[in-house]
Amino acid sequence: MAEDDDAMVMEVEEVEEEEERAQKEPPVIRRLEESVVNRIAAGEVIQRPVSAVKELVENSLDARSSSINVVVKDGGLKLIQVSDDGHGIRYEDLRILCERHTTSKLSTFEDLQSIKSMGFRGEALASMTYVGHVSVTTITKGQLHGYRASYKDGVMEHEPKACAAVKGTQIMVENLFYNMAARRKTLQNSADDYSKIVDLLSRFAIHHTHVSFSCRKHGAARADVHSVGTASRIDAIRSVYGVSVAQNLMKIEASDDDPSSSVFKMDGLISNFNFVAKKITMVLFINDRLVDWTALKRSLEVVYSATLPKASKPFIYMSIVLPAEHVDVNIHPTKREVSILNQEIIIEKIQSVVELKLRNSNDTRTFQEQTIEPSSSCQVGSLKDSDLNPSPSGSKPPKVPVHKMVRTDSSDPAGRLHAYMQAKPHNPLEGSSSLTTVRSREVVPCHDKQALSYVLNQCILLLYVPNDSHKLIKATNCRSSVRQRRNPKETADLTSIQDLIDEIESKCHSGLLDVVRHCTYVGMADDVFALFQHDTHLYLANVVNLSKELMYQQVLRRFAHFNAIQLSDPAPLKELLLLALKEEDLDPEYEENDELKEKIAEMNTDLLRQKAEMLEEYFGIQIDIHGNLSRLPVVLDQYTPDMDRVPEFVLCLGNDIDWESEKNCFQGISAAVGNFYAIHPPMLPNPSGDGLKFYEKKRPYKNTEDRENPSGDTRDDGIKETVIEHELLSEAETAWAQREWSIQHVLFPAMKLFLKPPTSMATNGTFVRVASLEKLYRIFERC
C-alpha cells in the first residue's frame, strides 16, 4: 500500500515538472483549420442581423435595382429575405457565388483606387453561409425561368434547380448565428434589432430616391418602411420620417475645388430652429456609400449646441462627393467607416457653412399660440401606433408541381403584377409609415363648391394615435384634446353591437373566407375590379363592395375605441348639407328648391347637434357646440377617406338613420361610415385610355390664316385645336395612383386579416372566378 502511494506522488511531481517546463517554453504555433478561420472572419463582417441586411441591400443597389423589399423574422435571427428587381446572377456564377473573395466589382488591387460600387471584398455572402443557411433565387434578362441554389460554409450544396422567379434576385438567410451560441444569446432582443434594420432602410430610402424600398416583419400586413421612387428628396424624407421632419428642413450646400487644400462637393438638408428631437439623426453618404463619420457628427453637434441650445439634437442629411482616389474604403470589416484625405479641412468648411446657415435663418423661428378653453373634457391624449398583426393562417398548403406554380408570391411584394411593367414614379401616399401620419388633399374646385372651399381646400388631417406623446402634432385651429383609446380587444358593452357582430359571424361564407385569407393581389383589371389569385385560380373582386363591407365590420369591431382624424379647420354642418343637397338636385335653377334645402339643412344640423355626444362617444365623430364637424374616426390605420365625400356622408347621417331603435341606429351609422370610407373611384375620370378625352378642350388657333375647318371654308370661328389640361390631368393621375396604392397596400392586407365575407358576396358579383391557371397552362402547351 505504501509503494502505491509513493508511485502516485512521483507521477504528480512529474506532471508538475512538465507544466513548469511548458510555462517557460514559448507556446506552439498551429495553423488553424480553414473552417475556424472562416467562422472568425464571418463574425467580424456579420456582427448583427442589420449587418447582413446592409450587405444584401448594397448588393441589390449595385445590381441597379429599382425596387428592394426586405422581410425580417425575429429581428433577423430566424429569417432575412431581400428581394430586388436588378440584373440578377448568371447561372455560370452560382457555383462560386458564396466562396470567399469572389466578386464582380474589381479584379486588381489598383481597382480600389477608383471603386464606385458598394461591395468589393466578396466576403459578405460567404460570411453569411458560415453563420446561417443561405438560399438564392435569381433570374437574368432573357431567361425563361430562374434558378435556386442553397449554400453552406461557402459551398453550394447541390446543383441549381430551375424554378419560377420574378425579375432580379431573392436571397434568404435563415437561422443566423445558429452555430454561435454566445453571439445568438446577446441578440435575443429582436425588437431592438428590427428597429436597427428599419432605421437602415429609412436611410437608404432618403438617399436613393429613385429606388422604392419596403421593410416589414414576416407575416405583418403593412410595411414599417415604404417609399416609392420620387425625384424629390423632401418627399422621400416626408414618406419615411414624417411631415414634422420634412417641413423643418433647410437646404445646404458646400464645395471646394482647390487641389492644394481639399476637393469635395456637399449638398444636404439640416433641421431649422423649429425642429426638436430627443436625439440627433445624422444620415451621411460619401460617394453614395452609407458611412459613419464621428468627427463630422460631433462638430455639427457643437454648432447646434452653441447656436440653438434648446434644439441641439438636429436632423442632418448630407451627401458628400469626393474624388475616388481621396477615399480609402477598406478600413473597416463592415465598411461603415472610410478614411478621407484632408478630412480636417473638409469638416471645418462644412461646419462653417452650417453655422452661417443657422445664424442667418433665425427669422424662420415660429411660435405657437394656444387658447385654453374652459372645458372639463380638455385633456391631452397620448399616442400609440397600432400594428396590424396577422392571425395564424392555419395549416401549410401542400406543395404543387412546377406546372401548377404561379409567378406571384403572397409573401413577397416584388411578385406583384407591377414587377412585369414599366415602373412609373409617383407619390401615391403623401403620408409616412411611421407613428405619425399627416396627409393633405385638395378639393376639386367647381361652381357649386366655392362656398365651402375655405373649409375643405387643402384640408390637413392629423392622425392622433394614443400613448406616444412626443409624436403629438398640435393643430393650430382646433382643441388639442384627444379621447384616450381603450383596449380594442375588449368586447362591446352593448348587446345590440354584440348582436350585429354575431350576425357577421353567422353569415360568413366559409369558402370565401378561405379564398380571402390566402389570396395574392395581382393588379387592377379596371376602375372597379381587382385581380387576385387563390391557389391556381384567378378571381375578380369588386373593390367598392369589398371595402364597404370591410369598413362596416371594422366600425362595429372598433365601436367606442376609435382613434381620431382631426380637421385643421372645422367644417360647418349646414354648409356641408347644402353642398350635398345641391349635388343631388336635379333642377338647380328652381328657386323654391333653395328654401327647401335651407330648411332640410337646418333640421339635420339641429338633429346631429343633439346626437353629438353619442356620435363622439361611440363613433369618434365630433361635432362642436357651434355645429361644426371637427373630427372623424380612424377605421383602418394608415388610411384616410376621400374628403370630397364628406358632404354626402353628413347628409346620410341626417337623413338615413333610424334614431329610435338602438340596434338599427348603430347599424345605420356603421353602414354610413363604411360607405364613406370605402375606396370609391375618384370623382375625376380615369385619365388612362379613353378617359384622356375628358381632359381635352378645344381652343382657337393663334394663327388661322392658312388653316381650314373640316367643312372647307376659311371662317376663323370654326378653327380650333385640341389641348390637354395638364394641371387637371396631373391631379387625376395622382388621385388614381393613390387609390390603386391604397387597394394593394391597405385594402387587401386588411381584408386578409379582418374581413368575414357574407354569403351574399358569393352571388352578387363581388367575387367572380375568371380563370384556372392549370387550364391556361394546358392551352399554352397545346399552342
JSON list of N, CA and C in Angstrom, two decimals, residues 173-218:
[
{"chain": "A", "resi": 173, "resn": "VAL", "atom": "N", "xyz": [-31.63, 34.39, -45.77]},
{"chain": "A", "resi": 173, "resn": "VAL", "atom": "CA", "xyz": [-30.69, 33.95, -44.75]},
{"chain": "A", "resi": 173, "resn": "VAL", "atom": "C", "xyz": [-31.52, 33.50, -43.55]},
{"chain": "A", "resi": 174, "resn": "GLU", "atom": "N", "xyz": [-31.44, 32.22, -43.22]},
{"chain": "A", "resi": 174, "resn": "GLU", "atom": "CA", "xyz": [-32.23, 31.66, -42.13]},
{"chain": "A", "resi": 174, "resn": "GLU", "atom": "C", "xyz": [-31.33, 31.17, -41.00]},
{"chain": "A", "resi": 175, "resn": "ASN", "atom": "N", "xyz": [-31.88, 31.23, -39.78]},
{"chain": "A", "resi": 175, "resn": "ASN", "atom": "CA", "xyz": [-31.18, 30.73, -38.58]},
{"chain": "A", "resi": 175, "resn": "ASN", "atom": "C", "xyz": [-29.79, 31.35, -38.44]},
{"chain": "A", "resi": 176, "resn": "LEU", "atom": "N", "xyz": [-29.75, 32.66, -38.46]},
{"chain": "A", "resi": 176, "resn": "LEU", "atom": "CA", "xyz": [-28.48, 33.37, -38.35]},
{"chain": "A", "resi": 176, "resn": "LEU", "atom": "C", "xyz": [-27.83, 33.11, -36.99]},
{"chain": "A", "resi": 177, "resn": "PHE", "atom": "N", "xyz": [-26.52, 32.87, -37.00]},
{"chain": "A", "resi": 177, "resn": "PHE", "atom": "CA", "xyz": [-25.72, 32.57, -35.80]},
{"chain": "A", "resi": 177, "resn": "PHE", "atom": "C", "xyz": [-26.19, 31.30, -35.10]},
{"chain": "A", "resi": 178, "resn": "TYR", "atom": "N", "xyz": [-26.71, 30.34, -35.85]},
{"chain": "A", "resi": 178, "resn": "TYR", "atom": "CA", "xyz": [-27.17, 29.08, -35.25]},
{"chain": "A", "resi": 178, "resn": "TYR", "atom": "C", "xyz": [-26.00, 28.31, -34.63]},
{"chain": "A", "resi": 179, "resn": "ASN", "atom": "N", "xyz": [-24.79, 28.53, -35.13]},
{"chain": "A", "resi": 179, "resn": "ASN", "atom": "CA", "xyz": [-23.62, 27.82, -34.62]},
{"chain": "A", "resi": 179, "resn": "ASN", "atom": "C", "xyz": [-22.72, 28.72, -33.78]},
{"chain": "A", "resi": 180, "resn": "MET", "atom": "N", "xyz": [-23.24, 29.86, -33.33]},
{"chain": "A", "resi": 180, "resn": "MET", "atom": "CA", "xyz": [-22.50, 30.78, -32.46]},
{"chain": "A", "resi": 180, "resn": "MET", "atom": "C", "xyz": [-23.40, 31.12, -31.28]},
{"chain": "A", "resi": 181, "resn": "ALA", "atom": "N", "xyz": [-23.41, 30.20, -30.29]},
{"chain": "A", "resi": 181, "resn": "ALA", "atom": "CA", "xyz": [-24.36, 30.30, -29.18]},
{"chain": "A", "resi": 181, "resn": "ALA", "atom": "C", "xyz": [-24.22, 31.59, -28.40]},
{"chain": "A", "resi": 182, "resn": "ALA", "atom": "N", "xyz": [-22.96, 32.01, -28.14]},
{"chain": "A", "resi": 182, "resn": "ALA", "atom": "CA", "xyz": [-22.76, 33.23, -27.35]},
{"chain": "A", "resi": 182, "resn": "ALA", "atom": "C", "xyz": [-23.29, 34.46, -28.08]},
{"chain": "A", "resi": 183, "resn": "ARG", "atom": "N", "xyz": [-23.01, 34.54, -29.38]},
{"chain": "A", "resi": 183, "resn": "ARG", "atom": "CA", "xyz": [-23.48, 35.68, -30.18]},
{"chain": "A", "resi": 183, "resn": "ARG", "atom": "C", "xyz": [-25.01, 35.70, -30.22]},
{"chain": "A", "resi": 184, "resn": "ARG", "atom": "N", "xyz": [-25.59, 34.53, -30.39]},
{"chain": "A", "resi": 184, "resn": "ARG", "atom": "CA", "xyz": [-27.05, 34.47, -30.50]},
{"chain": "A", "resi": 184, "resn": "ARG", "atom": "C", "xyz": [-27.74, 34.88, -29.20]},
{"chain": "A", "resi": 185, "resn": "LYS", "atom": "N", "xyz": [-27.13, 34.51, -28.05]},
{"chain": "A", "resi": 185, "resn": "LYS", "atom": "CA", "xyz": [-27.73, 34.87, -26.77]},
{"chain": "A", "resi": 185, "resn": "LYS", "atom": "C", "xyz": [-27.72, 36.37, -26.55]},
{"chain": "A", "resi": 186, "resn": "THR", "atom": "N", "xyz": [-26.69, 37.05, -27.06]},
{"chain": "A", "resi": 186, "resn": "THR", "atom": "CA", "xyz": [-26.62, 38.51, -26.88]},
{"chain": "A", "resi": 186, "resn": "THR", "atom": "C", "xyz": [-27.58, 39.25, -27.80]},
{"chain": "A", "resi": 187, "resn": "LEU", "atom": "N", "xyz": [-28.21, 38.55, -28.73]},
{"chain": "A", "resi": 187, "resn": "LEU", "atom": "CA", "xyz": [-29.09, 39.20, -29.71]},
{"chain": "A", "resi": 187, "resn": "LEU", "atom": "C", "xyz": [-30.53, 38.74, -29.55]},
{"chain": "A", "resi": 188, "resn": "GLN", "atom": "N", "xyz": [-30.94, 38.42, -28.34]},
{"chain": "A", "resi": 188, "resn": "GLN", "atom": "CA", "xyz": [-32.29, 37.91, -28.13]},
{"chain": "A", "resi": 188, "resn": "GLN", "atom": "C", "xyz": [-33.36, 38.98, -28.22]},
{"chain": "A", "resi": 189, "resn": "ASN", "atom": "N", "xyz": [-32.97, 40.25, -28.08]},
{"chain": "A", "resi": 189, "resn": "ASN", "atom": "CA", "xyz": [-33.95, 41.34, -28.16]},
{"chain": "A", "resi": 189, "resn": "ASN", "atom": "C", "xyz": [-34.25, 41.64, -29.62]},
{"chain": "A", "resi": 190, "resn": "SER", "atom": "N", "xyz": [-35.21, 40.90, -30.18]},
{"chain": "A", "resi": 190, "resn": "SER", "atom": "CA", "xyz": [-35.50, 41.04, -31.61]},
{"chain": "A", "resi": 190, "resn": "SER", "atom": "C", "xyz": [-36.06, 42.40, -31.97]},
{"chain": "A", "resi": 191, "resn": "ALA", "atom": "N", "xyz": [-36.78, 43.04, -31.03]},
{"chain": "A", "resi": 191, "resn": "ALA", "atom": "CA", "xyz": [-37.36, 44.36, -31.32]},
{"chain": "A", "resi": 191, "resn": "ALA", "atom": "C", "xyz": [-36.27, 45.38, -31.55]},
{"chain": "A", "resi": 192, "resn": "ASP", "atom": "N", "xyz": [-35.18, 45.29, -30.76]},
{"chain": "A", "resi": 192, "resn": "ASP", "atom": "CA", "xyz": [-34.07, 46.23, -30.91]},
{"chain": "A", "resi": 192, "resn": "ASP", "atom": "C", "xyz": [-33.40, 46.04, -32.26]},
{"chain": "A", "resi": 193, "resn": "ASP", "atom": "N", "xyz": [-33.17, 44.79, -32.67]},
{"chain": "A", "resi": 193, "resn": "ASP", "atom": "CA", "xyz": [-32.52, 44.55, -33.96]},
{"chain": "A", "resi": 193, "resn": "ASP", "atom": "C", "xyz": [-33.42, 44.95, -35.12]},
{"chain": "A", "resi": 194, "resn": "TYR", "atom": "N", "xyz": [-34.71, 44.71, -34.98]},
{"chain": "A", "resi": 194, "resn": "TYR", "atom": "CA", "xyz": [-35.61, 45.10, -36.08]},
{"chain": "A", "resi": 194, "resn": "TYR", "atom": "C", "xyz": [-35.64, 46.62, -36.23]},
{"chain": "A", "resi": 195, "resn": "SER", "atom": "N", "xyz": [-35.60, 47.35, -35.12]},
{"chain": "A", "resi": 195, "resn": "SER", "atom": "CA", "xyz": [-35.60, 48.81, -35.22]},
{"chain": "A", "resi": 195, "resn": "SER", "atom": "C", "xyz": [-34.34, 49.31, -35.92]},
{"chain": "A", "resi": 196, "resn": "LYS", "atom": "N", "xyz": [-33.21, 48.62, -35.72]},
{"chain": "A", "resi": 196, "resn": "LYS", "atom": "CA", "xyz": [-31.98, 48.99, -36.42]},
{"chain": "A", "resi": 196, "resn": "LYS", "atom": "C", "xyz": [-32.11, 48.75, -37.91]},
{"chain": "A", "resi": 197, "resn": "ILE", "atom": "N", "xyz": [-32.78, 47.67, -38.29]},
{"chain": "A", "resi": 197, "resn": "ILE", "atom": "CA", "xyz": [-32.98, 47.38, -39.71]},
{"chain": "A", "resi": 197, "resn": "ILE", "atom": "C", "xyz": [-33.91, 48.42, -40.35]},
{"chain": "A", "resi": 198, "resn": "VAL", "atom": "N", "xyz": [-34.97, 48.79, -39.63]},
{"chain": "A", "resi": 198, "resn": "VAL", "atom": "CA", "xyz": [-35.88, 49.83, -40.13]},
{"chain": "A", "resi": 198, "resn": "VAL", "atom": "C", "xyz": [-35.14, 51.15, -40.32]},
{"chain": "A", "resi": 199, "resn": "ASP", "atom": "N", "xyz": [-34.30, 51.49, -39.34]},
{"chain": "A", "resi": 199, "resn": "ASP", "atom": "CA", "xyz": [-33.52, 52.72, -39.44]},
{"chain": "A", "resi": 199, "resn": "ASP", "atom": "C", "xyz": [-32.57, 52.68, -40.64]},
{"chain": "A", "resi": 200, "resn": "LEU", "atom": "N", "xyz": [-31.96, 51.53, -40.87]},
{"chain": "A", "resi": 200, "resn": "LEU", "atom": "CA", "xyz": [-31.05, 51.38, -42.01]},
{"chain": "A", "resi": 200, "resn": "LEU", "atom": "C", "xyz": [-31.79, 51.59, -43.33]},
{"chain": "A", "resi": 201, "resn": "LEU", "atom": "N", "xyz": [-32.93, 50.93, -43.49]},
{"chain": "A", "resi": 201, "resn": "LEU", "atom": "CA", "xyz": [-33.70, 51.06, -44.74]},
{"chain": "A", "resi": 201, "resn": "LEU", "atom": "C", "xyz": [-34.20, 52.49, -44.91]},
{"chain": "A", "resi": 202, "resn": "SER", "atom": "N", "xyz": [-34.55, 53.16, -43.83]},
{"chain": "A", "resi": 202, "resn": "SER", "atom": "CA", "xyz": [-35.00, 54.54, -43.91]},
{"chain": "A", "resi": 202, "resn": "SER", "atom": "C", "xyz": [-33.89, 55.43, -44.46]},
{"chain": "A", "resi": 203, "resn": "ARG", "atom": "N", "xyz": [-32.67, 55.20, -44.03]},
{"chain": "A", "resi": 203, "resn": "ARG", "atom": "CA", "xyz": [-31.54, 56.00, -44.51]},
{"chain": "A", "resi": 203, "resn": "ARG", "atom": "C", "xyz": [-31.28, 55.76, -45.99]},
{"chain": "A", "resi": 204, "resn": "PHE", "atom": "N", "xyz": [-31.31, 54.50, -46.41]},
{"chain": "A", "resi": 204, "resn": "PHE", "atom": "CA", "xyz": [-31.14, 54.21, -47.83]},
{"chain": "A", "resi": 204, "resn": "PHE", "atom": "C", "xyz": [-32.25, 54.87, -48.66]},
{"chain": "A", "resi": 205, "resn": "ALA", "atom": "N", "xyz": [-33.48, 54.86, -48.13]},
{"chain": "A", "resi": 205, "resn": "ALA", "atom": "CA", "xyz": [-34.63, 55.35, -48.90]},
{"chain": "A", "resi": 205, "resn": "ALA", "atom": "C", "xyz": [-34.54, 56.84, -49.18]},
{"chain": "A", "resi": 206, "resn": "ILE", "atom": "N", "xyz": [-33.99, 57.64, -48.25]},
{"chain": "A", "resi": 206, "resn": "ILE", "atom": "CA", "xyz": [-33.96, 59.08, -48.49]},
{"chain": "A", "resi": 206, "resn": "ILE", "atom": "C", "xyz": [-32.76, 59.50, -49.33]},
{"chain": "A", "resi": 207, "resn": "HIS", "atom": "N", "xyz": [-31.80, 58.60, -49.53]},
{"chain": "A", "resi": 207, "resn": "HIS", "atom": "CA", "xyz": [-30.68, 58.94, -50.42]},
{"chain": "A", "resi": 207, "resn": "HIS", "atom": "C", "xyz": [-30.91, 58.41, -51.82]},
{"chain": "A", "resi": 208, "resn": "HIS", "atom": "N", "xyz": [-31.26, 57.15, -51.92]},
{"chain": "A", "resi": 208, "resn": "HIS", "atom": "CA", "xyz": [-31.52, 56.56, -53.24]},
{"chain": "A", "resi": 208, "resn": "HIS", "atom": "C", "xyz": [-33.00, 56.76, -53.58]},
{"chain": "A", "resi": 209, "resn": "THR", "atom": "N", "xyz": [-33.34, 57.98, -53.93]},
{"chain": "A", "resi": 209, "resn": "THR", "atom": "CA", "xyz": [-34.75, 58.34, -54.13]},
{"chain": "A", "resi": 209, "resn": "THR", "atom": "C", "xyz": [-35.35, 57.68, -55.36]},
{"chain": "A", "resi": 210, "resn": "HIS", "atom": "N", "xyz": [-34.51, 57.23, -56.29]},
{"chain": "A", "resi": 210, "resn": "HIS", "atom": "CA", "xyz": [-35.03, 56.58, -57.50]},
{"chain": "A", "resi": 210, "resn": "HIS", "atom": "C", "xyz": [-35.41, 55.13, -57.25]},
{"chain": "A", "resi": 211, "resn": "VAL", "atom": "N", "xyz": [-35.11, 54.61, -56.06]},
{"chain": "A", "resi": 211, "resn": "VAL", "atom": "CA", "xyz": [-35.40, 53.21, -55.73]},
{"chain": "A", "resi": 211, "resn": "VAL", "atom": "C", "xyz": [-36.52, 53.17, -54.71]},
{"chain": "A", "resi": 212, "resn": "SER", "atom": "N", "xyz": [-37.44, 52.24, -54.88]},
{"chain": "A", "resi": 212, "resn": "SER", "atom": "CA", "xyz": [-38.50, 52.06, -53.88]},
{"chain": "A", "resi": 212, "resn": "SER", "atom": "C", "xyz": [-38.06, 50.99, -52.89]},
{"chain": "A", "resi": 213, "resn": "PHE", "atom": "N", "xyz": [-38.25, 51.27, -51.60]},
{"chain": "A", "resi": 213, "resn": "PHE", "atom": "CA", "xyz": [-37.85, 50.36, -50.53]},
{"chain": "A", "resi": 213, "resn": "PHE", "atom": "C", "xyz": [-39.07, 49.97, -49.71]},
{"chain": "A", "resi": 214, "resn": "SER", "atom": "N", "xyz": [-39.06, 48.75, -49.22]},
{"chain": "A", "resi": 214, "resn": "SER", "atom": "CA", "xyz": [-40.06, 48.36, -48.23]},
{"chain": "A", "resi": 214, "resn": "SER", "atom": "C", "xyz": [-39.40, 47.42, -47.23]},
{"chain": "A", "resi": 215, "resn": "CYS", "atom": "N", "xyz": [-39.85, 47.51, -45.99]},
{"chain": "A", "resi": 215, "resn": "CYS", "atom": "CA", "xyz": [-39.33, 46.64, -44.93]},
{"chain": "A", "resi": 215, "resn": "CYS", "atom": "C", "xyz": [-40.48, 46.31, -44.00]},
{"chain": "A", "resi": 216, "resn": "ARG", "atom": "N", "xyz": [-40.68, 45.03, -43.74]},
{"chain": "A", "resi": 216, "resn": "ARG", "atom": "CA", "xyz": [-41.76, 44.63, -42.86]},
{"chain": "A", "resi": 216, "resn": "ARG", "atom": "C", "xyz": [-41.38, 43.36, -42.12]},
{"chain": "A", "resi": 217, "resn": "LYS", "atom": "N", "xyz": [-42.09, 43.13, -41.02]},
{"chain": "A", "resi": 217, "resn": "LYS", "atom": "CA", "xyz": [-41.91, 41.89, -40.29]},
{"chain": "A", "resi": 217, "resn": "LYS", "atom": "C", "xyz": [-42.60, 40.75, -41.03]},
{"chain": "A", "resi": 218, "resn": "HIS", "atom": "N", "xyz": [-42.06, 39.57, -40.91]},
{"chain": "A", "resi": 218, "resn": "HIS", "atom": "CA", "xyz": [-42.66, 38.41, -41.57]},
{"chain": "A", "resi": 218, "resn": "HIS", "atom": "C", "xyz": [-44.06, 38.18, -41.03]}
]
